[in-house]
């Protein structure tokens, strides 16, 4: 296996294998011979599964976890505009963002940070993730990231301390705008007096920089002076220093050392000209000397600002992943058992397809270096549910074909052909939402979108190709001669559309409640992702910390804004204490809670800093919060419009209207229920809501597909055909919704606090989406198609003819 892993590390080998597999894939769908399809499909499946197993081996090294799984810190940075000598803003260029990424990488590597993930985001954003770093290391990393280290040497005006008629220095008069000295600008100079007290006074410096960071050849901690960094200039810098100082008068001329716009020293020049070496002194903070030396060796062209910060303790990450994995495994095990019991021998084929699906998912994630996040784990569970949905679609069709008297082989072929369009359309609409999530999302949302995309593609491959190949082998070898299924949901003829007015009233009432919930909470309905601020989290487990004690501690602090404590309980992980506050108050609140509440301040034996209860923190700036909110609204609107257009092209506009209204109905009601339950909307809810939109239209399209199919071959009442179609797909709707709901419900209850917001939102959306696919979408189609005497059957036939013409066009 080690030799195979080394072999597939070669890009040429991977490319060649991928090319061969692609040829096999197209060959499979191009050939008409059943035996050839079976053999090509077998080689293709074995090849893909083998490649994915090699790519993910060994799992401990190849499968990466994001910080919410392994702990660590994540920073969303924004590259800011810099100013020229005249003070004008210069727009950020792509080259400056790339330079900033390279500088960040060098700075973090010089600190010994293990495997930092650094990637660009949008036009001027940078995402930095560092798995496994502690809270203390995270604070040091933030300081290092934000330090521009823009070093400038400027000539000090000889007149800077010249006293005017008003008793003020020339520098003070220039700073206040009462006097102008051409070519010079006033800066603040902070230094310590003889008693060690800081004092600030203005100093007049030349506007033209004499030397800069690009002139530095080496910056290291001074071996002679503990509070200093020794600077060595390169050839150009040495020449510039000589030109700057050669005409100065010894013990009168001065040079100001400006770092990030602040004058840190302005020493007198004792001898002229100066050469290539000098020092920056007065660095007294712990680690400041080494940090400045590292920064000067890797200076930034543009300043960076931290828009978002998340810190997850490794212990909390480990606890959360254990809860999430176990909850997911329990839910999936129940799904597998159900499939086996309900579909029997065909269920074994479905489970083999699901195993192939999972193998491809893990292999592709490892192959391309994608990291698994907690939302990604929830996405995997959802993917399995959607994969089961594809198998249920095929098997319920298979049941119908067998009941119609077809032979087993013909029934299987017919079931796959008839189920294909519903599987394809439903997965494509989910892919649309996944792509939009990836394009417009950030952080963990992108991670979820990647998992969802890979999983959907793997699901289609497994359901349509892998299980079909397995059936062919079973039939050709005589291992499968008869199929029997459980039939708990008998065929019925419920008149669903007769209840459309009652359901319309129920839906309108739910919508009113949803809008009312949002109107009542207003800005409190939004979490820090959208409003900015900080969220401090203590995973208490079984430890009891009275919320009243926390509130009393907060009341005794002088805070920028009011802080809101809250406790959440979970059967698997115990109690989670959260405090929502202003970003400026995070450190003060954390320290006060540690000091005044013994349970939170308890440390391991022999340690003063190794706390038994870890803390995790999230921080989002108000600016990026409003940006997240606008991006989320855009993502929702774009997603719904994209689905509307796709359904219009694949079906007919009346169906698109029904799907659009059903999605809007599901999204609004789901958000309203989340708010009613006390939730605060965050980015993770956006991912969940878009997923709900995809899953809702998935359900709806299955019904629409059956309506379209029936309209093309049968005449009669449109309402009757729609009712029959809903009844024909009812068993599939109940079976897939029930299994997926059960799995997500287990995640909601036992998956831990980190998964609760996501899984509860998905759970609500699944229930509402199942209702709307039956009682909302189809009635809307019926109303829209008949409101002006339209003929939906003729429209569907026209759309079908146009699609066939496009497919047959040369």
Short mmCIF file of N, CA and C in Angstrom, two decimals, residues 84-242:
data_model
loop_
_atom_site.label_atom_id
_atom_site.label_comp_id
_atom_site.label_asym_id
_atom_site.label_seq_id
_atom_site.Cartn_x
_atom_site.Cartn_y
_atom_site.Cartn_z
N UNK A 84 -0.23 57.20 0.03
CA UNK A 84 1.02 57.71 -0.51
C UNK A 84 1.51 58.87 0.35
N UNK A 85 2.60 59.49 -0.05
CA UNK A 85 3.19 60.56 0.76
C UNK A 85 2.25 61.75 0.92
N UNK A 86 1.29 61.90 -0.02
CA UNK A 86 0.34 63.03 0.07
C UNK A 86 -0.89 62.66 0.89
N UNK A 87 -0.97 61.41 1.38
CA UNK A 87 -2.10 60.99 2.21
C UNK A 87 -3.28 60.45 1.43
N UNK A 88 -3.12 60.27 0.10
CA UNK A 88 -4.21 59.73 -0.71
C UNK A 88 -4.23 58.20 -0.64
N UNK A 89 -5.45 57.61 -0.67
CA UNK A 89 -5.61 56.16 -0.61
C UNK A 89 -5.28 55.53 -1.97
N UNK A 90 -4.54 54.43 -1.95
CA UNK A 90 -4.20 53.70 -3.17
C UNK A 90 -4.96 52.38 -3.16
N UNK A 91 -5.79 52.10 -4.17
CA UNK A 91 -6.59 50.86 -4.19
C UNK A 91 -5.72 49.61 -4.09
N UNK A 92 -6.28 48.59 -3.46
CA UNK A 92 -5.57 47.32 -3.30
C UNK A 92 -5.55 46.57 -4.63
N UNK A 93 -4.39 46.04 -4.99
CA UNK A 93 -4.24 45.28 -6.23
C UNK A 93 -4.11 43.79 -5.92
N UNK A 94 -4.41 42.91 -6.89
CA UNK A 94 -4.23 41.46 -6.68
C UNK A 94 -2.78 41.11 -6.30
N UNK A 95 -1.82 41.86 -6.86
CA UNK A 95 -0.41 41.60 -6.54
C UNK A 95 -0.12 41.88 -5.06
N UNK A 96 -0.76 42.91 -4.51
CA UNK A 96 -0.55 43.23 -3.10
C UNK A 96 -1.17 42.17 -2.20
N UNK A 97 -2.31 41.60 -2.61
CA UNK A 97 -2.91 40.52 -1.83
C UNK A 97 -1.99 39.30 -1.86
N UNK A 98 -1.44 38.97 -3.03
CA UNK A 98 -0.50 37.84 -3.13
C UNK A 98 0.73 38.09 -2.27
N UNK A 99 1.23 39.34 -2.28
CA UNK A 99 2.39 39.67 -1.45
C UNK A 99 2.07 39.49 0.02
N UNK A 100 0.86 39.89 0.41
CA UNK A 100 0.46 39.74 1.81
C UNK A 100 0.39 38.26 2.20
N UNK A 101 -0.13 37.41 1.30
CA UNK A 101 -0.21 35.98 1.59
C UNK A 101 1.19 35.39 1.77
N UNK A 102 2.13 35.77 0.91
CA UNK A 102 3.50 35.27 1.02
C UNK A 102 4.15 35.72 2.33
N UNK A 103 3.92 36.98 2.69
CA UNK A 103 4.50 37.51 3.94
C UNK A 103 3.93 36.78 5.15
N UNK A 104 2.60 36.58 5.15
CA UNK A 104 1.96 35.88 6.27
C UNK A 104 2.54 34.47 6.41
N UNK A 105 2.71 33.79 5.27
CA UNK A 105 3.26 32.43 5.30
C UNK A 105 4.66 32.42 5.90
N UNK A 106 5.50 33.36 5.50
CA UNK A 106 6.87 33.43 6.03
C UNK A 106 6.87 33.74 7.52
N UNK A 107 6.01 34.67 7.93
CA UNK A 107 5.96 35.04 9.36
C UNK A 107 5.52 33.86 10.22
N UNK A 108 4.47 33.16 9.78
CA UNK A 108 3.98 32.03 10.56
C UNK A 108 5.00 30.89 10.59
N UNK A 109 5.66 30.66 9.46
CA UNK A 109 6.68 29.61 9.43
C UNK A 109 7.84 29.93 10.36
N UNK A 110 8.20 31.22 10.45
CA UNK A 110 9.31 31.61 11.33
C UNK A 110 8.93 31.46 12.80
N UNK A 111 7.60 31.46 13.08
CA UNK A 111 7.13 31.24 14.46
C UNK A 111 7.04 29.76 14.79
N UNK A 112 7.18 28.89 13.79
CA UNK A 112 7.07 27.46 14.03
C UNK A 112 5.65 26.96 14.01
N UNK A 113 4.70 27.75 13.47
CA UNK A 113 3.30 27.33 13.42
C UNK A 113 3.16 26.16 12.45
N UNK A 114 2.50 25.09 12.89
CA UNK A 114 2.42 23.87 12.10
C UNK A 114 1.33 23.95 11.04
N UNK A 115 1.73 23.73 9.82
CA UNK A 115 0.82 23.60 8.67
C UNK A 115 -0.30 24.64 8.65
N UNK A 116 0.06 25.93 8.60
CA UNK A 116 -1.01 26.92 8.48
C UNK A 116 -1.66 26.84 7.10
N UNK A 117 -2.98 27.04 7.07
CA UNK A 117 -3.72 27.10 5.81
C UNK A 117 -3.98 28.56 5.50
N UNK A 118 -3.47 29.03 4.36
CA UNK A 118 -3.60 30.44 3.98
C UNK A 118 -4.19 30.49 2.58
N UNK A 119 -5.28 31.21 2.43
CA UNK A 119 -5.94 31.27 1.12
C UNK A 119 -6.60 32.63 0.95
N UNK A 120 -6.66 33.10 -0.30
CA UNK A 120 -7.34 34.35 -0.60
C UNK A 120 -8.84 34.18 -0.55
N UNK A 121 -9.53 35.28 -0.20
CA UNK A 121 -11.00 35.29 -0.15
C UNK A 121 -11.49 36.57 -0.80
N UNK A 122 -12.19 36.44 -1.93
CA UNK A 122 -12.71 37.63 -2.58
C UNK A 122 -11.60 38.49 -3.15
N UNK A 123 -11.86 39.80 -3.23
CA UNK A 123 -10.91 40.72 -3.85
C UNK A 123 -9.76 41.09 -2.93
N UNK A 124 -10.05 41.26 -1.63
CA UNK A 124 -9.00 41.75 -0.73
C UNK A 124 -9.00 41.01 0.61
N UNK A 125 -9.54 39.80 0.64
CA UNK A 125 -9.60 39.03 1.88
C UNK A 125 -8.60 37.88 1.90
N UNK A 126 -8.19 37.49 3.10
CA UNK A 126 -7.28 36.36 3.29
C UNK A 126 -7.77 35.54 4.48
N UNK A 127 -7.88 34.22 4.30
CA UNK A 127 -8.26 33.32 5.38
C UNK A 127 -7.01 32.60 5.88
N UNK A 128 -6.79 32.66 7.20
CA UNK A 128 -5.66 31.97 7.82
C UNK A 128 -6.21 31.01 8.87
N UNK A 129 -5.91 29.73 8.72
CA UNK A 129 -6.33 28.72 9.70
C UNK A 129 -5.10 28.00 10.23
N UNK A 130 -5.04 27.86 11.55
CA UNK A 130 -3.90 27.20 12.20
C UNK A 130 -4.41 26.14 13.16
N UNK A 131 -4.51 24.91 12.69
CA UNK A 131 -4.99 23.84 13.57
C UNK A 131 -4.03 23.59 14.73
N UNK A 132 -4.61 23.34 15.91
CA UNK A 132 -3.81 22.88 17.05
C UNK A 132 -3.14 23.94 17.88
N UNK A 133 -3.25 25.25 17.56
CA UNK A 133 -2.56 26.26 18.36
C UNK A 133 -3.39 26.57 19.61
N UNK A 134 -2.71 26.95 20.69
CA UNK A 134 -3.39 27.26 21.95
C UNK A 134 -3.91 28.69 21.93
N UNK A 135 -4.65 29.04 22.98
CA UNK A 135 -5.21 30.40 23.09
C UNK A 135 -4.10 31.43 23.16
N UNK A 136 -3.03 31.14 23.94
CA UNK A 136 -1.91 32.07 24.08
C UNK A 136 -1.18 32.24 22.75
N UNK A 137 -0.96 31.12 22.04
CA UNK A 137 -0.30 31.20 20.74
C UNK A 137 -1.15 31.97 19.74
N UNK A 138 -2.47 31.82 19.85
CA UNK A 138 -3.37 32.52 18.94
C UNK A 138 -3.25 34.03 19.10
N UNK A 139 -3.16 34.50 20.35
CA UNK A 139 -3.01 35.94 20.60
C UNK A 139 -1.70 36.46 20.01
N UNK A 140 -0.63 35.67 20.14
CA UNK A 140 0.67 36.08 19.59
C UNK A 140 0.61 36.10 18.06
N UNK A 141 -0.09 35.11 17.48
CA UNK A 141 -0.22 35.05 16.03
C UNK A 141 -0.97 36.27 15.52
N UNK A 142 -2.04 36.67 16.23
CA UNK A 142 -2.82 37.83 15.78
C UNK A 142 -1.95 39.08 15.76
N UNK A 143 -1.15 39.26 16.81
CA UNK A 143 -0.25 40.42 16.85
C UNK A 143 0.71 40.41 15.68
N UNK A 144 1.23 39.23 15.38
CA UNK A 144 2.18 39.10 14.27
C UNK A 144 1.51 39.39 12.93
N UNK A 145 0.27 38.92 12.76
CA UNK A 145 -0.44 39.13 11.51
C UNK A 145 -0.75 40.59 11.27
N UNK A 146 -1.13 41.30 12.33
CA UNK A 146 -1.56 42.70 12.16
C UNK A 146 -0.40 43.68 12.07
N UNK A 147 0.79 43.22 12.46
CA UNK A 147 1.95 44.13 12.40
C UNK A 147 2.39 44.30 10.96
N UNK A 148 2.27 45.52 10.44
CA UNK A 148 2.67 45.79 9.07
C UNK A 148 4.19 45.73 8.93
N UNK A 149 4.89 46.25 9.97
CA UNK A 149 6.36 46.32 9.97
C UNK A 149 6.86 47.18 8.82
N UNK A 150 6.16 48.31 8.60
CA UNK A 150 6.62 49.25 7.59
C UNK A 150 7.63 50.19 8.24
N UNK A 151 8.88 49.92 7.98
CA UNK A 151 9.97 50.68 8.59
C UNK A 151 10.37 51.84 7.68
N UNK A 152 10.49 53.02 8.27
CA UNK A 152 10.92 54.20 7.52
C UNK A 152 11.94 54.97 8.34
N UNK A 153 12.93 55.48 7.68
CA UNK A 153 13.88 56.40 8.31
C UNK A 153 13.68 57.76 7.66
N UNK A 154 13.42 58.77 8.49
CA UNK A 154 13.16 60.11 7.98
C UNK A 154 14.04 61.13 8.69
N UNK A 155 14.41 62.14 7.96
CA UNK A 155 15.22 63.23 8.54
C UNK A 155 14.34 64.07 9.47
N UNK A 156 14.89 64.41 10.65
CA UNK A 156 14.19 65.29 11.60
C UNK A 156 14.59 66.73 11.31
N UNK A 157 13.59 67.60 11.19
CA UNK A 157 13.87 69.02 10.94
C UNK A 157 14.65 69.63 12.11
N UNK A 158 15.70 70.39 11.81
CA UNK A 158 16.46 71.06 12.86
C UNK A 158 15.62 72.09 13.61
N UNK A 159 14.51 72.48 13.01
CA UNK A 159 13.66 73.49 13.62
C UNK A 159 12.51 72.88 14.42
N UNK A 160 12.49 71.58 14.58
CA UNK A 160 11.33 70.91 15.18
C UNK A 160 11.01 71.43 16.58
N UNK A 161 12.04 71.78 17.37
CA UNK A 161 11.81 72.25 18.74
C UNK A 161 11.88 73.77 18.87
N UNK A 162 11.88 74.45 17.73
CA UNK A 162 11.95 75.92 17.73
C UNK A 162 10.69 76.49 18.38
N UNK A 163 10.85 77.35 19.40
CA UNK A 163 9.72 77.91 20.15
C UNK A 163 9.21 79.17 19.46
N UNK A 164 7.89 79.23 19.25
CA UNK A 164 7.27 80.38 18.60
C UNK A 164 6.77 81.40 19.61
N UNK A 165 6.16 82.47 19.15
CA UNK A 165 5.64 83.53 20.04
C UNK A 165 4.59 83.02 21.03
N UNK A 166 3.87 81.97 20.66
CA UNK A 166 2.83 81.46 21.54
C UNK A 166 3.35 80.44 22.54
N UNK A 167 4.67 80.24 22.56
CA UNK A 167 5.28 79.31 23.51
C UNK A 167 5.25 77.86 23.06
N UNK A 168 4.74 77.58 21.88
CA UNK A 168 4.70 76.21 21.39
C UNK A 168 5.82 75.96 20.40
N UNK A 169 6.20 74.66 20.27
CA UNK A 169 7.24 74.31 19.32
C UNK A 169 6.69 74.40 17.91
N UNK A 170 7.61 74.47 16.93
CA UNK A 170 7.19 74.52 15.53
C UNK A 170 6.43 73.23 15.17
N UNK A 171 6.89 72.10 15.69
CA UNK A 171 6.21 70.83 15.40
C UNK A 171 4.77 70.85 15.90
N UNK A 172 4.53 71.44 17.07
CA UNK A 172 3.18 71.52 17.63
C UNK A 172 2.30 72.43 16.78
N UNK A 173 2.89 73.54 16.30
CA UNK A 173 2.10 74.47 15.47
C UNK A 173 1.73 73.83 14.13
N UNK A 174 2.66 73.04 13.55
CA UNK A 174 2.39 72.35 12.29
C UNK A 174 1.31 71.27 12.51
N UNK A 175 1.40 70.58 13.63
CA UNK A 175 0.43 69.52 13.92
C UNK A 175 -0.98 70.08 14.08
N UNK A 176 -1.10 71.26 14.67
CA UNK A 176 -2.43 71.85 14.87
C UNK A 176 -2.93 72.59 13.63
N UNK A 177 -2.09 72.72 12.61
CA UNK A 177 -2.50 73.39 11.38
C UNK A 177 -2.32 74.88 11.41
N UNK A 178 -1.67 75.40 12.46
CA UNK A 178 -1.48 76.86 12.56
C UNK A 178 -0.31 77.33 11.71
N UNK A 179 0.53 76.41 11.26
CA UNK A 179 1.69 76.80 10.44
C UNK A 179 2.00 75.66 9.47
N UNK A 180 2.54 76.01 8.33
CA UNK A 180 2.91 75.03 7.31
C UNK A 180 4.40 75.17 7.02
N UNK A 181 5.09 74.03 7.02
CA UNK A 181 6.49 73.99 6.62
C UNK A 181 6.57 73.12 5.38
N UNK A 182 6.82 73.68 4.22
CA UNK A 182 6.85 72.90 2.98
C UNK A 182 7.82 71.71 3.08
N UNK A 183 7.32 70.53 2.69
CA UNK A 183 8.17 69.35 2.66
C UNK A 183 8.26 68.61 3.99
N UNK A 184 7.57 69.12 5.04
CA UNK A 184 7.67 68.48 6.36
C UNK A 184 6.27 68.20 6.92
N UNK A 185 6.19 67.20 7.81
CA UNK A 185 4.93 66.78 8.41
C UNK A 185 5.16 66.44 9.87
N UNK A 186 4.16 66.72 10.72
CA UNK A 186 4.29 66.47 12.15
C UNK A 186 3.82 65.06 12.49
N UNK A 187 4.60 64.34 13.30
CA UNK A 187 4.26 63.01 13.81
C UNK A 187 4.25 63.06 15.33
N UNK A 188 3.55 62.13 15.95
CA UNK A 188 3.63 61.97 17.41
C UNK A 188 4.83 61.11 17.77
N UNK A 189 5.55 61.55 18.78
CA UNK A 189 6.73 60.80 19.23
C UNK A 189 6.52 60.45 20.70
N UNK A 190 6.36 59.15 20.99
CA UNK A 190 6.15 58.69 22.36
C UNK A 190 7.45 58.12 22.91
N UNK A 191 7.86 58.60 24.09
CA UNK A 191 9.08 58.11 24.73
C UNK A 191 8.90 58.19 26.23
N UNK A 192 9.84 57.62 26.95
CA UNK A 192 9.77 57.60 28.40
C UNK A 192 10.72 58.64 28.99
N UNK A 193 10.23 59.28 30.10
CA UNK A 193 11.09 60.27 30.77
C UNK A 193 12.01 59.55 31.76
N UNK A 194 12.70 60.29 32.58
CA UNK A 194 13.66 59.71 33.51
C UNK A 194 13.00 58.81 34.54
N UNK A 195 11.72 59.07 34.86
CA UNK A 195 11.01 58.26 35.86
C UNK A 195 10.32 57.04 35.24
N UNK A 196 10.46 56.87 33.93
CA UNK A 196 9.85 55.72 33.27
C UNK A 196 8.43 55.96 32.81
N UNK A 197 7.93 57.18 32.91
CA UNK A 197 6.58 57.50 32.48
C UNK A 197 6.57 57.86 30.99
N UNK A 198 5.53 57.41 30.29
CA UNK A 198 5.45 57.71 28.87
C UNK A 198 5.01 59.15 28.66
N UNK A 199 5.61 59.82 27.68
CA UNK A 199 5.23 61.18 27.31
C UNK A 199 5.22 61.27 25.78
N UNK A 200 4.24 62.01 25.28
CA UNK A 200 4.08 62.13 23.83
C UNK A 200 4.19 63.60 23.44
N UNK A 201 4.98 63.86 22.41
CA UNK A 201 5.13 65.24 21.90
C UNK A 201 5.29 65.17 20.39
N UNK A 202 4.92 66.22 19.67
CA UNK A 202 5.04 66.20 18.21
C UNK A 202 6.49 66.39 17.78
N UNK A 203 6.81 65.83 16.62
CA UNK A 203 8.14 65.96 16.04
C UNK A 203 7.97 66.20 14.54
N UNK A 204 8.80 67.05 13.96
CA UNK A 204 8.65 67.46 12.56
C UNK A 204 9.61 66.65 11.69
N UNK A 205 9.03 65.87 10.75
CA UNK A 205 9.84 64.99 9.91
C UNK A 205 9.66 65.33 8.43
N UNK A 206 10.70 65.00 7.67
CA UNK A 206 10.65 65.18 6.22
C UNK A 206 9.59 64.28 5.63
N UNK A 207 8.75 64.82 4.72
CA UNK A 207 7.71 64.01 4.09
C UNK A 207 8.30 62.90 3.23
N UNK A 208 9.51 63.13 2.71
CA UNK A 208 10.12 62.15 1.83
C UNK A 208 10.89 61.13 2.67
N UNK A 209 10.54 59.87 2.52
CA UNK A 209 11.22 58.79 3.25
C UNK A 209 12.63 58.63 2.71
N UNK A 210 13.60 58.55 3.63
CA UNK A 210 14.99 58.38 3.22
C UNK A 210 15.33 56.91 2.98
N UNK A 211 14.89 56.02 3.86
CA UNK A 211 15.10 54.58 3.74
C UNK A 211 13.81 53.86 4.09
N UNK A 212 13.66 52.63 3.57
CA UNK A 212 12.47 51.85 3.88
C UNK A 212 12.79 50.40 4.15
N UNK A 213 11.74 49.60 4.34
CA UNK A 213 11.91 48.19 4.67
C UNK A 213 12.63 47.40 3.60
N UNK A 214 12.51 47.83 2.32
CA UNK A 214 13.18 47.11 1.24
C UNK A 214 14.69 47.28 1.28
N UNK A 215 15.17 48.23 2.10
CA UNK A 215 16.61 48.47 2.20
C UNK A 215 17.27 47.64 3.30
N UNK A 216 16.46 46.82 4.00
CA UNK A 216 16.99 46.01 5.10
C UNK A 216 17.48 44.66 4.57
N UNK A 217 18.71 44.30 4.91
CA UNK A 217 19.27 43.00 4.54
C UNK A 217 19.07 41.99 5.65
N UNK A 218 19.12 42.45 6.92
CA UNK A 218 19.01 41.54 8.05
C UNK A 218 18.45 42.29 9.25
N UNK A 219 17.54 41.61 9.98
CA UNK A 219 17.01 42.16 11.24
C UNK A 219 16.98 41.02 12.24
N UNK A 220 17.78 41.14 13.32
CA UNK A 220 17.87 40.09 14.33
C UNK A 220 17.89 40.73 15.72
N UNK A 221 17.50 39.96 16.75
CA UNK A 221 17.65 40.48 18.11
C UNK A 221 19.11 40.84 18.39
N UNK A 222 19.30 42.02 18.97
CA UNK A 222 20.67 42.47 19.21
C UNK A 222 21.37 41.58 20.24
N UNK A 223 22.57 41.08 19.92
CA UNK A 223 23.30 40.26 20.90
C UNK A 223 23.84 41.06 22.08
N UNK A 224 23.97 42.39 21.91
CA UNK A 224 24.53 43.23 22.98
C UNK A 224 23.46 43.87 23.86
N UNK A 225 22.25 44.01 23.34
CA UNK A 225 21.22 44.76 24.05
C UNK A 225 19.90 43.99 24.00
N UNK A 226 19.36 43.61 25.17
CA UNK A 226 18.21 42.71 25.23
C UNK A 226 16.93 43.34 24.68
N UNK A 227 16.83 44.69 24.72
CA UNK A 227 15.59 45.34 24.30
C UNK A 227 15.72 45.96 22.92
N UNK A 228 16.59 45.41 22.07
CA UNK A 228 16.85 46.05 20.79
C UNK A 228 16.91 45.02 19.66
N UNK A 229 16.59 45.52 18.44
CA UNK A 229 16.75 44.75 17.22
C UNK A 229 17.89 45.37 16.41
N UNK A 230 18.85 44.53 16.01
CA UNK A 230 19.99 45.01 15.22
C UNK A 230 19.63 44.95 13.74
N UNK A 231 19.82 46.07 13.04
CA UNK A 231 19.47 46.19 11.63
C UNK A 231 20.75 46.28 10.81
N UNK A 232 20.79 45.48 9.73
CA UNK A 232 21.87 45.58 8.75
C UNK A 232 21.26 45.94 7.41
N UNK A 233 21.76 47.02 6.78
CA UNK A 233 21.22 47.48 5.51
C UNK A 233 21.91 46.78 4.35
N UNK A 234 21.20 46.70 3.22
CA UNK A 234 21.83 46.18 2.00
C UNK A 234 22.63 47.28 1.32
N UNK A 235 23.17 47.00 0.13
CA UNK A 235 24.02 47.98 -0.55
C UNK A 235 23.32 49.29 -0.83
N UNK A 236 22.07 49.20 -1.41
CA UNK A 236 21.33 50.43 -1.70
C UNK A 236 21.00 51.18 -0.41
N UNK A 237 20.61 50.43 0.63
CA UNK A 237 20.28 51.07 1.90
C UNK A 237 21.48 51.77 2.51
N UNK A 238 22.65 51.15 2.40
CA UNK A 238 23.88 51.78 2.93
C UNK A 238 24.16 53.10 2.21
N UNK A 239 24.01 53.09 0.88
CA UNK A 239 24.23 54.33 0.12
C UNK A 239 23.22 55.41 0.50
N UNK A 240 21.96 54.99 0.72
CA UNK A 240 20.95 55.97 1.12
C UNK A 240 21.25 56.54 2.50
N UNK A 241 21.74 55.69 3.41
CA UNK A 241 22.09 56.17 4.75
C UNK A 241 23.25 57.15 4.70
N UNK A 242 24.21 56.85 3.85
CA UNK A 242 25.36 57.78 3.72
C UNK A 242 24.89 59.11 3.16
#
